[in-house]
Coordinates of C-alpha atoms and ligand atoms in Angstrom, one line a residue:
M546 CA 20.5 -2.9 10.3
K547 CA 20.6 -1.5 6.8
V548 CA 17.4 -1.7 4.9
F549 CA 17.0 -1.3 1.1
I550 CA 13.5 0.1 0.3
T551 CA 12.3 -0.1 -3.3
G552 CA 9.6 2.5 -3.9
G553 CA 11.0 4.4 -0.9
A554 CA 9.9 7.8 -2.2
G555 CA 6.3 6.6 -2.2
F556 CA 3.7 7.1 0.5
I557 CA 4.4 4.0 2.6
G558 CA 8.1 3.8 1.7
S559 CA 8.9 7.3 2.9
H560 CA 7.0 6.8 6.2
L561 CA 8.9 3.5 6.6
S562 CA 12.2 5.1 5.8
K563 CA 11.6 7.8 8.4
A564 CA 10.6 5.3 11.1
L565 CA 13.7 3.1 10.5
L566 CA 16.0 6.2 10.6
D567 CA 14.3 7.3 13.9
Q568 CA 15.1 3.9 15.3
G569 CA 18.8 4.2 14.4
H570 CA 18.8 2.0 11.3
D571 CA 20.3 2.8 7.9
V572 CA 18.1 3.2 4.9
L573 CA 18.9 3.0 1.2
V574 CA 16.0 4.0 -1.2
L575 CA 15.4 3.2 -4.8
D576 CA 12.6 5.0 -6.6
D577 CA 11.9 5.9 -10.2
L578 CA 9.6 8.8 -9.1
S579 CA 6.7 7.5 -11.2
T580 CA 4.2 7.8 -8.4
G581 CA 6.7 8.6 -5.6
S582 CA 8.0 12.1 -5.2
M583 CA 11.2 14.0 -4.4
Q584 CA 9.2 15.9 -1.9
N585 CA 8.8 12.7 0.2
L586 CA 12.6 12.2 0.0
E587 CA 13.5 15.9 0.8
A588 CA 12.4 15.4 4.4
L589 CA 14.9 12.5 4.7
Q590 CA 17.9 13.9 2.9
G591 CA 20.8 14.9 5.0
R592 CA 19.8 12.5 7.8
E593 CA 22.6 10.3 9.0
G594 CA 22.3 6.8 7.6
F595 CA 20.1 7.8 4.7
D596 CA 20.9 7.4 1.0
Y597 CA 18.9 7.1 -2.2
R598 CA 19.1 6.4 -5.9
I599 CA 16.7 7.4 -8.6
G600 CA 16.3 4.4 -10.9
C601 CA 14.1 1.6 -11.9
V602 CA 13.4 -1.6 -10.0
T603 CA 13.7 -3.6 -13.2
D604 CA 17.4 -2.5 -13.6
V605 CA 19.1 -5.8 -12.8
P606 CA 22.7 -4.5 -12.2
L607 CA 21.5 -1.6 -10.0
V608 CA 19.1 -3.7 -7.9
T609 CA 21.7 -6.4 -7.5
E610 CA 24.2 -3.9 -6.2
L611 CA 21.8 -2.2 -3.8
V612 CA 20.4 -5.5 -2.4
D613 CA 23.9 -6.6 -1.8
R614 CA 24.8 -3.5 0.2
C615 CA 21.9 -4.0 2.6
D616 CA 20.8 -6.7 5.2
T617 CA 17.1 -6.6 4.2
T618 CA 15.0 -5.5 1.3
V619 CA 11.5 -4.2 1.5
H620 CA 10.0 -4.3 -2.0
L621 CA 7.3 -1.7 -2.2
A622 CA 8.0 -0.4 -5.8
A623 CA 4.9 -1.2 -7.8
A624 CA 2.2 0.3 -10.0
V625 CA -0.5 1.3 -7.5
G626 CA -3.8 3.0 -7.4
V627 CA -7.0 1.7 -9.0
R628 CA -7.1 4.6 -11.5
L629 CA -3.6 3.9 -12.8
I630 CA -4.4 0.2 -13.1
V631 CA -7.4 0.8 -15.2
E632 CA -5.7 3.3 -17.4
K633 CA -2.4 1.5 -17.8
P634 CA -2.8 -2.2 -17.5
V635 CA 0.4 -3.1 -19.5
H636 CA 2.5 -1.0 -17.3
T637 CA 0.9 -2.4 -14.1
I638 CA 1.4 -6.0 -15.0
E639 CA 5.0 -5.6 -16.3
T640 CA 6.2 -3.4 -13.5
N641 CA 4.7 -5.5 -10.7
V642 CA 5.8 -8.9 -12.0
R643 CA 9.2 -8.0 -13.5
G644 CA 10.2 -5.8 -10.5
T645 CA 9.6 -8.7 -8.0
E646 CA 11.5 -11.1 -10.2
V647 CA 14.5 -8.8 -10.3
V648 CA 14.5 -8.2 -6.5
L649 CA 14.1 -11.9 -5.7
G650 CA 16.8 -12.9 -8.1
A651 CA 19.2 -10.4 -6.5
A652 CA 18.3 -11.5 -2.9
A653 CA 18.7 -15.2 -3.8
K654 CA 22.4 -14.7 -4.5
K655 CA 23.1 -14.1 -0.8
Q656 CA 20.0 -15.4 0.8
K657 CA 18.9 -12.0 2.0
L658 CA 15.6 -11.3 3.7
V659 CA 12.9 -9.8 1.3
V660 CA 9.6 -8.4 2.4
I661 CA 7.2 -8.2 -0.5
A662 CA 4.3 -5.8 -0.6
S663 CA 1.1 -7.4 -1.7
T664 CA -2.5 -6.2 -1.4
S665 CA -5.9 -6.9 -0.1
E666 CA -7.1 -6.8 -3.7
V667 CA -5.9 -10.4 -4.0
Y668 CA -9.0 -11.5 -2.1
G669 CA -10.9 -10.2 -5.1
K670 CA -14.7 -10.5 -4.9
S671 CA -14.7 -12.7 -1.9
K672 CA -17.6 -11.9 0.5
A673 CA -16.2 -14.0 3.4
V674 CA -15.1 -11.2 5.7
P675 CA -12.9 -10.9 7.6
F676 CA -10.4 -12.1 5.1
R677 CA -7.8 -14.6 6.4
E678 CA -4.5 -15.4 4.8
T679 CA -5.5 -19.0 4.0
D680 CA -8.8 -18.0 2.2
D681 CA -9.4 -18.7 -1.4
L682 CA -8.8 -15.8 -3.8
T683 CA -11.8 -14.9 -6.0
M684 CA -10.7 -12.8 -8.9
G685 CA -12.9 -11.3 -11.6
P686 CA -12.5 -12.0 -15.3
T687 CA -9.5 -11.0 -17.4
S688 CA -11.7 -8.7 -19.4
H689 CA -11.7 -6.2 -16.5
S690 CA -8.4 -4.4 -16.1
R691 CA -9.0 -3.9 -12.4
W692 CA -8.2 -7.5 -11.7
A693 CA -4.8 -7.3 -13.5
Y694 CA -3.5 -5.6 -10.4
A695 CA -4.7 -8.3 -8.0
C696 CA -3.4 -11.0 -10.3
S697 CA 0.0 -9.3 -10.8
K698 CA 0.4 -9.1 -7.0
A699 CA -0.8 -12.7 -6.5
L700 CA 1.9 -13.8 -8.9
D701 CA 4.4 -11.8 -6.9
E702 CA 3.3 -13.8 -3.8
W703 CA 3.6 -17.1 -5.7
L704 CA 7.0 -16.1 -6.8
G705 CA 8.1 -15.0 -3.4
L706 CA 6.9 -18.2 -1.8
A707 CA 8.5 -20.3 -4.5
Y708 CA 11.9 -18.6 -3.9
Y709 CA 11.4 -19.4 -0.2
R710 CA 10.5 -23.1 -0.7
E711 CA 12.7 -23.9 -3.6
K712 CA 15.8 -21.8 -3.1
G713 CA 15.6 -21.1 0.7
V714 CA 15.4 -17.3 0.3
P715 CA 13.9 -15.7 3.4
V716 CA 10.7 -14.0 2.2
V717 CA 7.8 -12.4 4.0
I718 CA 4.6 -11.4 2.2
C719 CA 2.4 -8.5 3.4
R720 CA -1.1 -7.9 2.2
F721 CA -1.7 -4.2 2.8
F722 CA -5.3 -3.2 3.3
N723 CA -6.3 0.4 2.6
T724 CA -3.4 2.4 4.1
V725 CA -3.9 6.1 4.5
G726 CA -2.3 9.0 6.4
P727 CA -0.4 12.3 6.0
G728 CA 1.3 12.7 2.7
Q729 CA -0.7 10.4 0.5
T730 CA -1.6 11.9 -2.9
G731 CA -5.1 11.6 -4.2
R732 CA -3.7 11.8 -7.8
Y733 CA -4.1 8.0 -8.3
G734 CA -7.6 7.7 -7.1
M735 CA -7.1 7.1 -3.3
V736 CA -10.3 8.1 -1.6
L737 CA -9.3 9.7 1.8
P738 CA -6.9 12.3 0.5
T739 CA -9.3 13.0 -2.3
F740 CA -12.2 13.6 0.1
A741 CA -10.0 15.7 2.4
R742 CA -8.9 18.0 -0.4
Q743 CA -12.4 18.3 -1.8
A744 CA -13.8 19.1 1.7
L745 CA -11.2 21.7 2.4
A746 CA -11.6 23.4 -1.0
G747 CA -15.4 23.4 -0.7
D748 CA -15.6 21.3 -3.8
P749 CA -18.2 18.5 -4.2
I750 CA -17.1 15.3 -2.4
T751 CA -17.3 12.5 -5.0
V752 CA -18.7 9.2 -3.8
F753 CA -18.4 6.6 -6.5
G754 CA -21.1 3.9 -7.0
S755 CA -23.8 3.7 -4.3
G756 CA -21.4 4.6 -1.5
E757 CA -22.5 1.5 0.3
Q758 CA -19.2 -0.2 -0.4
S759 CA -17.0 -0.3 2.7
R760 CA -13.3 -0.3 3.5
C761 CA -11.1 -0.4 6.6
F762 CA -8.6 2.5 6.6
G763 CA -5.4 1.8 8.5
H764 CA -3.1 4.5 9.6
V765 CA 0.3 4.4 7.8
Q766 CA 2.1 4.6 11.2
D767 CA 0.5 1.2 12.1
T768 CA 1.5 -0.3 8.8
V769 CA 5.1 0.8 9.3
E770 CA 5.1 -0.6 12.9
A771 CA 3.9 -3.9 11.6
L772 CA 6.5 -4.0 8.8
I773 CA 9.4 -3.2 11.1
R774 CA 8.2 -5.9 13.6
L775 CA 7.9 -8.5 10.7
I776 CA 11.4 -7.7 9.5
Q777 CA 12.7 -8.5 13.0
T778 CA 10.6 -11.7 13.5
P779 CA 12.3 -14.8 12.2
E780 CA 9.1 -16.9 12.5
A781 CA 7.5 -14.6 9.9
V782 CA 9.7 -16.0 7.2
G783 CA 7.9 -18.0 4.5
Q784 CA 4.5 -16.6 5.5
V785 CA 1.7 -14.2 4.4
F786 CA 0.3 -11.5 6.6
N787 CA -2.7 -9.2 6.4
I788 CA -1.8 -5.7 7.6
G789 CA -4.9 -3.6 8.3
T790 CA -7.4 -2.5 10.8
D791 CA -10.9 -4.0 11.2
E792 CA -12.7 -0.7 11.7
E793 CA -15.1 -0.7 8.8
V794 CA -16.8 2.3 7.2
T795 CA -18.9 2.8 4.1
I796 CA -17.6 5.3 1.6
R797 CA -20.7 7.4 2.0
R798 CA -20.2 7.6 5.8
L799 CA -16.5 8.4 5.2
A800 CA -17.6 11.3 3.0
E801 CA -19.9 12.5 5.8
R802 CA -17.2 12.1 8.5
V803 CA -14.5 13.9 6.5
K804 CA -17.0 16.7 5.7
A805 CA -17.9 17.1 9.4
A806 CA -14.3 16.9 10.6
A807 CA -13.3 19.6 8.1
G808 CA -16.2 21.8 9.0
S809 CA -16.9 21.9 5.3
S810 CA -20.0 23.0 3.4
S811 CA -19.2 20.7 0.4
E812 CA -22.0 18.9 -1.2
I813 CA -21.7 15.1 -1.3
V814 CA -22.4 13.9 -4.8
T815 CA -22.7 10.4 -6.3
I816 CA -20.9 9.4 -9.5
P817 CA -21.6 6.1 -11.3
Y818 CA -18.6 3.7 -11.6
D819 CA -18.7 3.8 -15.4
E820 CA -18.1 7.6 -15.3
A821 CA -15.5 7.5 -12.5
Y822 CA -13.4 4.6 -13.9
A823 CA -14.4 2.7 -17.0
E824 CA -17.3 0.9 -18.6
G825 CA -18.2 -2.2 -16.6
F826 CA -15.9 -1.4 -13.6
E827 CA -16.3 -3.9 -10.7
D828 CA -15.7 -2.7 -7.2
M829 CA -15.2 -4.8 -4.0
L830 CA -18.2 -4.4 -1.7
R831 CA -16.5 -5.1 1.6
R832 CA -12.9 -5.6 2.5
V833 CA -12.1 -6.4 6.1
P834 CA -8.9 -8.0 7.3
S835 CA -8.3 -10.4 10.0
A836 CA -5.1 -9.2 11.7
D837 CA -5.1 -12.2 14.1
K838 CA -2.2 -13.9 12.5
L839 CA -0.1 -10.6 12.5
E840 CA -0.9 -10.1 16.2
A841 CA -0.1 -13.7 17.1
T842 CA 3.2 -13.5 15.3
V843 CA 4.5 -10.0 16.1
G844 CA 2.4 -8.9 19.1
F845 CA 0.8 -5.9 17.4
R846 CA -2.2 -5.1 15.3
P847 CA -3.2 -1.8 13.7
R848 CA -5.7 0.0 15.9
T849 CA -5.5 3.7 15.3
P850 CA -9.2 4.9 15.3
L851 CA -10.5 6.3 11.9
E852 CA -11.3 9.6 13.7
T853 CA -7.6 10.1 14.5
T854 CA -6.6 9.1 11.0
I855 CA -9.1 11.5 9.3
A856 CA -7.8 14.3 11.7
D857 CA -4.2 13.6 10.8
V858 CA -4.9 13.7 7.0
L859 CA -6.9 16.9 7.3
E860 CA -4.2 18.6 9.3
H861 CA -1.6 17.6 6.7
E862 CA -3.8 18.9 3.9
R863 CA -4.5 22.2 5.7
A864 CA -0.7 22.7 6.2
R865 CA -0.1 21.9 2.5
L866 CA -2.8 24.4 1.4
A867 CA -1.3 27.1 3.7
R868 CA 2.2 26.5 2.2
A869 CA 0.8 26.8 -1.3
Ligands
UDP1590 N1 -13.9 6.3 -4.2 C1 -14.8 7.2 -4.2 N2 -14.5 8.5 -4.5 C2 -13.2 8.8 -4.9 C3 -12.2 7.8 -4.9 C4 -12.6 6.5 -4.6 O1 -16.0 7.0 -3.8 O2 -13.0 10.0 -5.3 C5 -14.2 4.9 -3.7 C6 -13.8 3.7 -4.6 O3 -14.7 3.5 -5.7 C7 -13.7 2.6 -3.7 C8 -13.3 3.2 -2.3 O4 -13.6 4.6 -2.5 O5 -14.9 2.0 -3.5 C9 -11.8 3.1 -2.0 O6 -11.1 3.5 -3.1 P1 -9.5 3.7 -3.2 O7 -9.1 4.0 -4.6 O8 -9.0 4.6 -2.1 O9 -9.0 2.2 -2.8 P2 -9.4 0.7 -3.2 O10 -10.1 0.2 -2.0 O11 -10.4 0.8 -4.4 O12 -8.2 0.1 -3.5

């Protein structure tokens, strides 16, 4: 099969590209390198069946041509990372909504399968963990930029499901929970690569808020496995799936575990949200997925223990430091 991956030079996209190539599939990547990087593509260049274009997911003729050349599209291109969302809300909303419109419009011409990346952020402030795909979404007010990301992704979901129901386009929606692993940049605020770099450098490890907020960190390898299975499962079409692990950890405990695993003497410091992000920033206190539907549909759920994931990230960061 030939898979078109928008945002293929990003963290998840480049891991997905590699896994598909390893399984003998062809991959065509489109990325504007806004948050993705050439470095992620370098490892794939020269591999048989791999090709890429640098360009924007809102470029209608380009996207139409690339969707047409492939069997399936995985639409990962988006404005991501909480820091970016808070700093550039216009860019976030426009990129996320317009990009998905363009991809779905192109796929509709020939009824091609599209997998749309959504996010656990759409559950918003809900406290009803574990989150299930049929749960209500509890967004915050429009005065807080953070929720622009969740709403833009929720609109992508509505649009994807509307194309499925009204136009018969095969669409699968994936809600990614915190996905981490080797190669993720901390530049856009992601916590695990940030803690790993701070711990290895001996710098203060910056816990935002009380540190009592918790997350479930899934290994990117598991995310990619789930995605590839979903692409190959016809029953997944027209449905929404959580992709994540249910091993929950508070951010303070994560800082302690990264520090210990790195053998670091870094101090763990607490920074108020207002200072870390923006005045009045609202965080999600808990975010735990139910992966029951995913497992029932594709026979797999993310299970890599956090200990292994932390070790993988630290190993990657140590190698990066050694190269630098
Ligand atoms: N966080 C933190 N220190 C950092 C970066 C993030 O304490 O240097 C916190 C952040 O406030 C959130 C959690 O870690 O509560 C996860 O943040 P991330 O940006 O990785 O993902 P999110 O779950 O917010 O999408």
